[in-house]
PDB file of C-alpha atoms and ligand atoms in Angstrom:
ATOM      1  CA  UNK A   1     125.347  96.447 104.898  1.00 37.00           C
ATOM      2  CA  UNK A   2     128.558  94.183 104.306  1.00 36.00           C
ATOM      3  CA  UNK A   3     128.675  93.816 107.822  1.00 38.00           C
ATOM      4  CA  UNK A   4     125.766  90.872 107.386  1.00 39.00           C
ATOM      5  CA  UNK A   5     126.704  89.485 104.470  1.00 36.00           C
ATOM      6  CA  UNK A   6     127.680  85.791 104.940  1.00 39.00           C
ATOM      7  CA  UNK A   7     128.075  82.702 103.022  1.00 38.00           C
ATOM      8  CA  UNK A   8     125.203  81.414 101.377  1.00 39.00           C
ATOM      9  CA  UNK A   9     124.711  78.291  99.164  1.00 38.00           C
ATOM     10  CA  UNK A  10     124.967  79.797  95.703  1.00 39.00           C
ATOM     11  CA  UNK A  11     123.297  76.870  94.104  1.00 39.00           C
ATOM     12  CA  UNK A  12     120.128  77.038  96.036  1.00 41.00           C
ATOM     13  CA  UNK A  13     119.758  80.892  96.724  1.00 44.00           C
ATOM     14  CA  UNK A  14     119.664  83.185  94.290  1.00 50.00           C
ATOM     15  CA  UNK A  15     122.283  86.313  94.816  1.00 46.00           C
ATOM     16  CA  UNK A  16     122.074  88.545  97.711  1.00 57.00           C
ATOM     17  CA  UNK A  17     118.798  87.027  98.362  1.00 61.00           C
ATOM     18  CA  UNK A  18     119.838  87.188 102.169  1.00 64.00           C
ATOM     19  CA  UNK A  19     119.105  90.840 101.687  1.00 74.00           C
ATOM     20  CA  UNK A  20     115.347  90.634 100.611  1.00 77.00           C
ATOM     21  CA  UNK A  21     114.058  89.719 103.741  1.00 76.00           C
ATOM     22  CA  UNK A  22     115.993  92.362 106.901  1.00 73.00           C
ATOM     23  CA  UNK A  23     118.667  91.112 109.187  1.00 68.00           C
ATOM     24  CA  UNK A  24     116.785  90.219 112.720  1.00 71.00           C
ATOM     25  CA  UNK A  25     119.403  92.673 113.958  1.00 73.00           C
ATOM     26  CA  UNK A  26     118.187  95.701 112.116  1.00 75.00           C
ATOM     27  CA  UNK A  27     114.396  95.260 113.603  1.00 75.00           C
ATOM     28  CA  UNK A  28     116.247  94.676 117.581  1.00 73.00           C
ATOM     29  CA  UNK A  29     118.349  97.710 116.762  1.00 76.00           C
ATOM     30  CA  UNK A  30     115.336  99.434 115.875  1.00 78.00           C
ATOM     31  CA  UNK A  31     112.401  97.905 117.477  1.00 75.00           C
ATOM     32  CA  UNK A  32     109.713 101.434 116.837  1.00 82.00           C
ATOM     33  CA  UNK A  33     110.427 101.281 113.353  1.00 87.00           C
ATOM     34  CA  UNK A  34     107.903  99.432 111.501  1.00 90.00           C
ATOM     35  CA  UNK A  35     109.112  96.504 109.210  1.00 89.00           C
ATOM     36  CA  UNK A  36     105.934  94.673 109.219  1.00 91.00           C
ATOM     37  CA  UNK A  37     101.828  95.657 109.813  1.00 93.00           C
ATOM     38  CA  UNK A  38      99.889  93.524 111.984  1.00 91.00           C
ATOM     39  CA  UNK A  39      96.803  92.876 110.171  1.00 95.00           C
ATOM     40  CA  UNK A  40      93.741  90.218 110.467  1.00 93.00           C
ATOM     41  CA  UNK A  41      93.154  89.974 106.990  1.00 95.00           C
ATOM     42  CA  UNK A  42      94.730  89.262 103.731  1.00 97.00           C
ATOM     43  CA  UNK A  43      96.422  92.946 103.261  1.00 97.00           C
ATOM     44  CA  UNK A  44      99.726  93.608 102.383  1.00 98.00           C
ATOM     45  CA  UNK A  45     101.334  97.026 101.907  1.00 98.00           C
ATOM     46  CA  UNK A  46     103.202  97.436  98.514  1.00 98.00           C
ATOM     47  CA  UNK A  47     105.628 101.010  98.675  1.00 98.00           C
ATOM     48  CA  UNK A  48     107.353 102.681  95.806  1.00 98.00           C
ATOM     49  CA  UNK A  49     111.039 104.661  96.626  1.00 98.00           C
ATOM     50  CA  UNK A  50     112.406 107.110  94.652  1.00 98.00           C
ATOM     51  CA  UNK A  51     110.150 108.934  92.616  1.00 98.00           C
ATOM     52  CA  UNK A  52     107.976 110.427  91.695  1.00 98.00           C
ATOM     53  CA  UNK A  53     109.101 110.847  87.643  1.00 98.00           C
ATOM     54  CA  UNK A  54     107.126 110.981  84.597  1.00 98.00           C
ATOM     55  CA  UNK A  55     108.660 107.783  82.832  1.00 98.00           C
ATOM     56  CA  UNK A  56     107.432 105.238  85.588  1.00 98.00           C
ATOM     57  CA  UNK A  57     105.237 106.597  87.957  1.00 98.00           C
ATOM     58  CA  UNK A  58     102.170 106.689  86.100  1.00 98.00           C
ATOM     59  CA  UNK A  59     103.127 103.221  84.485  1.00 98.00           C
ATOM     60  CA  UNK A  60     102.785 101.923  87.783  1.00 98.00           C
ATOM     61  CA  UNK A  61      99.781 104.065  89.529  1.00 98.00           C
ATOM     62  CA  UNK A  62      98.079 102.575  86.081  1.00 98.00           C
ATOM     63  CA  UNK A  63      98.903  99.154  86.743  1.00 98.00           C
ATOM     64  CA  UNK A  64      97.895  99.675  90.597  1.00 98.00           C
ATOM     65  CA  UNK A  65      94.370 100.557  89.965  1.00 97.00           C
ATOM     66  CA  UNK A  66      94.081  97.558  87.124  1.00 97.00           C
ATOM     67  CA  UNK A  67      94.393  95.279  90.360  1.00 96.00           C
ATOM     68  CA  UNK A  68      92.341  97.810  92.462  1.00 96.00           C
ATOM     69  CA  UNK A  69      95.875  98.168  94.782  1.00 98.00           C
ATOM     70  CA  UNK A  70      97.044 101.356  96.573  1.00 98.00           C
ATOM     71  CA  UNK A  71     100.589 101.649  97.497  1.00 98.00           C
ATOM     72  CA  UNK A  72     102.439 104.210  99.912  1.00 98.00           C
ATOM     73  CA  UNK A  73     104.976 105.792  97.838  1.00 98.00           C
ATOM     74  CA  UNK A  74     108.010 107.575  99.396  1.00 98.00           C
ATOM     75  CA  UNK A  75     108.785 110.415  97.356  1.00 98.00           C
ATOM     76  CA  UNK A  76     112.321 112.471  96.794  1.00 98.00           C
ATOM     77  CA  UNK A  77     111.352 115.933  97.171  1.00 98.00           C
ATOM     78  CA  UNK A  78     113.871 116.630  94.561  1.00 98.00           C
ATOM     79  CA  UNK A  79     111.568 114.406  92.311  1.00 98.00           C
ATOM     80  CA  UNK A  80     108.319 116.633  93.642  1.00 98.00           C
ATOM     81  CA  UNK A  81     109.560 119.553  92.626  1.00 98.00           C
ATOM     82  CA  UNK A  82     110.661 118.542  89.212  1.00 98.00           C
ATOM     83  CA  UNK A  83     107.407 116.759  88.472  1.00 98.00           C
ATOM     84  CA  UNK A  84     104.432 118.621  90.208  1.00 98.00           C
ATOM     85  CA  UNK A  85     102.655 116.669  88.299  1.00 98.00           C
ATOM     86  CA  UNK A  86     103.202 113.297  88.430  1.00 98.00           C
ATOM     87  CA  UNK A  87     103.283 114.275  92.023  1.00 98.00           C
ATOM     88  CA  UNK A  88     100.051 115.559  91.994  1.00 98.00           C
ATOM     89  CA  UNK A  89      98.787 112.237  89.980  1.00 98.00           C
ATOM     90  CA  UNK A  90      99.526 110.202  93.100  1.00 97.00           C
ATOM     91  CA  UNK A  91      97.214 111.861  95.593  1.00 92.00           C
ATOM     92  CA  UNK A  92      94.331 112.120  92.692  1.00 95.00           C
ATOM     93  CA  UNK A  93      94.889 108.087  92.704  1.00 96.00           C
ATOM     94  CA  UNK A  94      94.198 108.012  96.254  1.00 95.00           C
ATOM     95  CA  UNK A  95      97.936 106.694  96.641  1.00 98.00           C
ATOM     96  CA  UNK A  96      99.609 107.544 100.079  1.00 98.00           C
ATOM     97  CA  UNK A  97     103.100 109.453 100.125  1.00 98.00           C
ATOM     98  CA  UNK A  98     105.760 109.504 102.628  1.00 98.00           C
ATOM     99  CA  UNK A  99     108.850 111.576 102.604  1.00 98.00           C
ATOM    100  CA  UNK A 100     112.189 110.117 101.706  1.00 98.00           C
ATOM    101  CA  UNK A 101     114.349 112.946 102.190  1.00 98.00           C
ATOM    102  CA  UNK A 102     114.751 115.794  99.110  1.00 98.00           C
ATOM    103  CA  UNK A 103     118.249 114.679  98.430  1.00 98.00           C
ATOM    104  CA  UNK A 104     118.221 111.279  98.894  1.00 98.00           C
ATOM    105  CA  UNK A 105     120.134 111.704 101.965  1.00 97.00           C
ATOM    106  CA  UNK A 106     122.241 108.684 103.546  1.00 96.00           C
ATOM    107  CA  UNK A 107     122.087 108.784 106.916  1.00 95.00           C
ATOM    108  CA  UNK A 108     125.506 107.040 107.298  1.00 93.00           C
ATOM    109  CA  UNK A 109     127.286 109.917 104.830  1.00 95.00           C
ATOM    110  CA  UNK A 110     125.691 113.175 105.615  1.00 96.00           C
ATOM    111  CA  UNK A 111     125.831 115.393 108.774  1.00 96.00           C
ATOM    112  CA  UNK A 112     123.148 115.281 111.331  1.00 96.00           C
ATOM    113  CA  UNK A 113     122.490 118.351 110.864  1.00 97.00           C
ATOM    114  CA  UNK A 114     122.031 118.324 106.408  1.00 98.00           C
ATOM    115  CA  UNK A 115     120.255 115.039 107.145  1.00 98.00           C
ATOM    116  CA  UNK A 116     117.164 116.898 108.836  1.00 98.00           C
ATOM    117  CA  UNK A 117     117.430 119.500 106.159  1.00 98.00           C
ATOM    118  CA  UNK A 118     116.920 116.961 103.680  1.00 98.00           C
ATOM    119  CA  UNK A 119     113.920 115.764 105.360  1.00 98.00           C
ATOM    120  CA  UNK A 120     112.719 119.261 106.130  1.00 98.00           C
ATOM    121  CA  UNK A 121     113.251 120.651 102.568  1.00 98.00           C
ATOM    122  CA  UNK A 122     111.230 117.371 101.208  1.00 98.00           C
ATOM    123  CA  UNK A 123     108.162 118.214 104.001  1.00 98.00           C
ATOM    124  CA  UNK A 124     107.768 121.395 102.872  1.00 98.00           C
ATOM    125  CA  UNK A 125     106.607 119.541  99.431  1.00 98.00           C
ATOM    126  CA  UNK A 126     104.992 116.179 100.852  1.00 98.00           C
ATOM    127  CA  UNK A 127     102.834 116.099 103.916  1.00 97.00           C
ATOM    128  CA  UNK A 128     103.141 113.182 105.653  1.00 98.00           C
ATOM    129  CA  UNK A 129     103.458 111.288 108.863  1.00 97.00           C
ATOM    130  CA  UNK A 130     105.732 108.554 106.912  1.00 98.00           C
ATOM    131  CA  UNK A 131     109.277 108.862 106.360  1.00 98.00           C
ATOM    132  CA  UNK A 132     111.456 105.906 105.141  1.00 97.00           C
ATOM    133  CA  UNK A 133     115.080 106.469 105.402  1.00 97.00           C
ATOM    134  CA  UNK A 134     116.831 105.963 102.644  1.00 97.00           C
ATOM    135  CA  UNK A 135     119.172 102.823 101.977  1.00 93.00           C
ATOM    136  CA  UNK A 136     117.561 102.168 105.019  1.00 91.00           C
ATOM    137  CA  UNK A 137     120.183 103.826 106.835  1.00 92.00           C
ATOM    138  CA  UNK A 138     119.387 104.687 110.457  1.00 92.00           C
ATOM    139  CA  UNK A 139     121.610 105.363 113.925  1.00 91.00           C
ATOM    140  CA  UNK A 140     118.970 104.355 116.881  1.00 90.00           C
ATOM    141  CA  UNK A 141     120.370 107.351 118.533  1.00 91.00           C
ATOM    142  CA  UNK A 142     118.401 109.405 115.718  1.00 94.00           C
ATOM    143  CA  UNK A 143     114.878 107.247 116.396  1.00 92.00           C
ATOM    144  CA  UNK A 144     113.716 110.221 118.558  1.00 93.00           C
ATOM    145  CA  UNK A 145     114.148 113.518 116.420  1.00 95.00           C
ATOM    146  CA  UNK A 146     112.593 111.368 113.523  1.00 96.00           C
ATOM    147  CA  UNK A 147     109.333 110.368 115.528  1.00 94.00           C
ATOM    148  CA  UNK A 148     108.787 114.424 116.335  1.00 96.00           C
ATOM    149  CA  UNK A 149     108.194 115.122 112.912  1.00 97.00           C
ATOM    150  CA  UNK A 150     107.099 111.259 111.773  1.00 97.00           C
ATOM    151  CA  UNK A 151     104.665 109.349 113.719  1.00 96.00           C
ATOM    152  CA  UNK A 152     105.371 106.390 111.071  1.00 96.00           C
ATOM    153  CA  UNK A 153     109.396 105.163 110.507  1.00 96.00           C
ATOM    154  CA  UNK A 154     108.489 103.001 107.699  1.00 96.00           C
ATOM    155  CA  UNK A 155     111.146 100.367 106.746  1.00 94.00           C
ATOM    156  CA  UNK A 156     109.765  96.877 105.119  1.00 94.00           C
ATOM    157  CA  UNK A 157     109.835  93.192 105.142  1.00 92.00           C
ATOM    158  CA  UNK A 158     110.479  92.208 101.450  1.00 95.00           C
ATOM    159  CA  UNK A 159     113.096  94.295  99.659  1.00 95.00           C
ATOM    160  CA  UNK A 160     112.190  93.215  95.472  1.00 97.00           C
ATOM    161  CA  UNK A 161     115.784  93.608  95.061  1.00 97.00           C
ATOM    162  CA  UNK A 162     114.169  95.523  91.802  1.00 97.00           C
ATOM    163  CA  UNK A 163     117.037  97.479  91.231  1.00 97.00           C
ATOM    164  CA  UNK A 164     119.784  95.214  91.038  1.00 96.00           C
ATOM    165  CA  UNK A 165     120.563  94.683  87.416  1.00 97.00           C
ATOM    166  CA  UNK A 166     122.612  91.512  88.390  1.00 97.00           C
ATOM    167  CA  UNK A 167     118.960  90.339  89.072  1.00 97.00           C
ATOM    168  CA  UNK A 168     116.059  89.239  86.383  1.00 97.00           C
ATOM    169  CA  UNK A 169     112.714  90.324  86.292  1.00 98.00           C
ATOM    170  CA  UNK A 170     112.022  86.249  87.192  1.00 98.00           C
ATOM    171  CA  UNK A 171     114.442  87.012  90.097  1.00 97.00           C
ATOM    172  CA  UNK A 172     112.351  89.930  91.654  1.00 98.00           C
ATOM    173  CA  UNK A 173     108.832  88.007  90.698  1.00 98.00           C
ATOM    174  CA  UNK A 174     110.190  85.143  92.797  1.00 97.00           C
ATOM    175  CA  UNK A 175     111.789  87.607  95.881  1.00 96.00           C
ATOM    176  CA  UNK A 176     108.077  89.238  96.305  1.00 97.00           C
ATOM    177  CA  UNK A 177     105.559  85.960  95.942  1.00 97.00           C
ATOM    178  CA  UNK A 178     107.196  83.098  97.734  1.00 95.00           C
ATOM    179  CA  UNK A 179     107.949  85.918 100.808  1.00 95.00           C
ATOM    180  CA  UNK A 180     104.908  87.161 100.953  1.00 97.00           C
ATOM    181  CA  UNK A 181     102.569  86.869 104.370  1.00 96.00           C
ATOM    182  CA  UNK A 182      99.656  89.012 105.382  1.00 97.00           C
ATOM    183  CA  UNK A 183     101.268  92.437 106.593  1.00 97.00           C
ATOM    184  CA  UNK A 184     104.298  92.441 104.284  1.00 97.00           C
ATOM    185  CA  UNK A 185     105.017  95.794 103.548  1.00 97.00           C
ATOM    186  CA  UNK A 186     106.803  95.186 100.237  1.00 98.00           C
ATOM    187  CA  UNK A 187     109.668  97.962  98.578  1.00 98.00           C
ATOM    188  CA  UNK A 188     109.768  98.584  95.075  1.00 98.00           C
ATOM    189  CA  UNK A 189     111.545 101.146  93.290  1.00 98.00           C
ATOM    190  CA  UNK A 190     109.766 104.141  90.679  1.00 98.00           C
ATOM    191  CA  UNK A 191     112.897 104.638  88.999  1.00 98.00           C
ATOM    192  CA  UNK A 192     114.951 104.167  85.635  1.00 98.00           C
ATOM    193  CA  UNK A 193     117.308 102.095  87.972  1.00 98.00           C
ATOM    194  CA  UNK A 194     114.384  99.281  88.306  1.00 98.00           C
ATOM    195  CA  UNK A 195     112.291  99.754  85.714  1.00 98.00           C
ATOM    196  CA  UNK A 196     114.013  97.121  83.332  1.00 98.00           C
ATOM    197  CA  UNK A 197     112.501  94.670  85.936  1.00 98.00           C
ATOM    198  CA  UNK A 198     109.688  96.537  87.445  1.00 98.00           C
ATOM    199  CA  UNK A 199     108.101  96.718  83.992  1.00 98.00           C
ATOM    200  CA  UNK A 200     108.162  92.797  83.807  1.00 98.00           C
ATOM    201  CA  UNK A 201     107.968  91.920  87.307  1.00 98.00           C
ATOM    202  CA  UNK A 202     105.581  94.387  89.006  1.00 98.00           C
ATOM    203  CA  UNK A 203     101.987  93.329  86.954  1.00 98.00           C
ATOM    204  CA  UNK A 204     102.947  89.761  87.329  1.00 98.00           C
ATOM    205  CA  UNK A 205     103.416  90.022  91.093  1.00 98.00           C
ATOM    206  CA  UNK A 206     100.143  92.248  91.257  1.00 98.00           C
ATOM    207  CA  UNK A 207      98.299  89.596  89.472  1.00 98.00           C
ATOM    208  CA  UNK A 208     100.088  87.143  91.415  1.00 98.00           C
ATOM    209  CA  UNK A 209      98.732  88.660  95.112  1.00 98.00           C
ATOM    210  CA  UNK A 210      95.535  89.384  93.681  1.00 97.00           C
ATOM    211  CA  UNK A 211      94.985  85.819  92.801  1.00 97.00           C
ATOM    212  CA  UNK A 212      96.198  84.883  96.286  1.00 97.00           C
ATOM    213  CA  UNK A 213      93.281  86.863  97.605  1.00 97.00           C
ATOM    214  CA  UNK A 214      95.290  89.705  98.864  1.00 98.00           C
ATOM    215  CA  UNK A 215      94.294  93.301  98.801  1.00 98.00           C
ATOM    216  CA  UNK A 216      97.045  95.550  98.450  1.00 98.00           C
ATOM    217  CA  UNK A 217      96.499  98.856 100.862  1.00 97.00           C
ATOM    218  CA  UNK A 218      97.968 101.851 101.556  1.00 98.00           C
ATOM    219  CA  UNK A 219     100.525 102.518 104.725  1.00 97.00           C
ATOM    220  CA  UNK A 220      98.578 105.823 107.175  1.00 92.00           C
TER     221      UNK A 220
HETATM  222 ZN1  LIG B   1     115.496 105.373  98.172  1.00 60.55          ZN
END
């Protein structure tokens, strides 16, 4: 990702805020990959990474339905089979789920070959037509073997930034609301790495869209 970094004016933008929204260069390097839903009304499309796990996954599928929101949440299969559960809470919520590989697999550090393992392993728990890759770490040469098994590559147009402790919950509030447009598909994280500013941020922004008069639906 350093490849894009580039000076920015520290005093206006916050850090690595050239991150939240994608590089035009990542959507022409992978233009059937979907960063963005075209909609004709109010919706966005609010996705959770990373879990599912008992200490912030039904925090937030609580705090959904308070706001009558769905998300899409892209589950480590790892995370599936440890919590069954909390798993199983997600599809009784009428929450979508998408596969995120059962390792966590980087594209960009494992073999070809374990990466579809990964993903294999982590369909065998999660049915799904989504699959987010993650880091967001893609080759277009693998765009093909992914849309066999996905019809849906699911990447996003506002990264929260919610697990950057460098970041404030104030920081994350402000990445999601002044972004936001009709067919964002926002990222969040449901993990101990973003909860000390999900658990701030996330019913602020909720509140925040609702009172926009968006509706917050799920990814299918
Ligand atoms: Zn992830």
């Amino acid at each position: 990702m350093k490849l894009f970094s580039r000076d920015l004016d520290s005093s206006k933008v916050k850090s690595h805020s050239w991150k939240v929204k994608p590089p035009l260069v990542f959507r022409w390097l992978f233009p059937s990959t979907i960063w963005r839903i075209p909609v004709n009304s109010k919706r966005v499309f609010i996705t959770f990474d990373d879990g599912p796990i008992p200490e912030v996954t039904p925090w937030v599928v609580d705090k959904l339905r308070q706001y009558g929101a769905k998300a899409t949440f892209f589950c480590v299969g790892d995370n599936v089979q440890k919590h069954p559960n909390v798993f199983g809470l997600l599809a009784d919520s009428d929450m979508a789920v998408g596969n995120h590989t059962f390792y966590h697999s980087k594209a960009w550090s494992v073999s070809l070959k374990e990466y579809h393992k990964s993903i294999d392993m982590c369909t065998s728990l999660v049915n799904s037509n989504l699959f987010r890759p993650p880091h967001g770490q893609l080759f277009p040469w693998m765009i093909p073997a992914l849309r066999r098994k996905f019809s849906k590559i699911v990447m996003w147009d506002i990264l929260s930034m919610d697990y950057d402790a460098s970041l404030t919950a104030d920081d994350v509030f402000n990445n999601v609301v002044t972004r936001v447009k009709p067919g964002s598909v926002i990222v969040f994280h449901d993990s101990l790495k973003a909860w000390p500013r999900l658990e701030n941020a996330l019913p602020r922004i909720l509140k925040s869209l609702s009172d926009q008069g968006y509706t917050m639906d799920v990814i299918k």
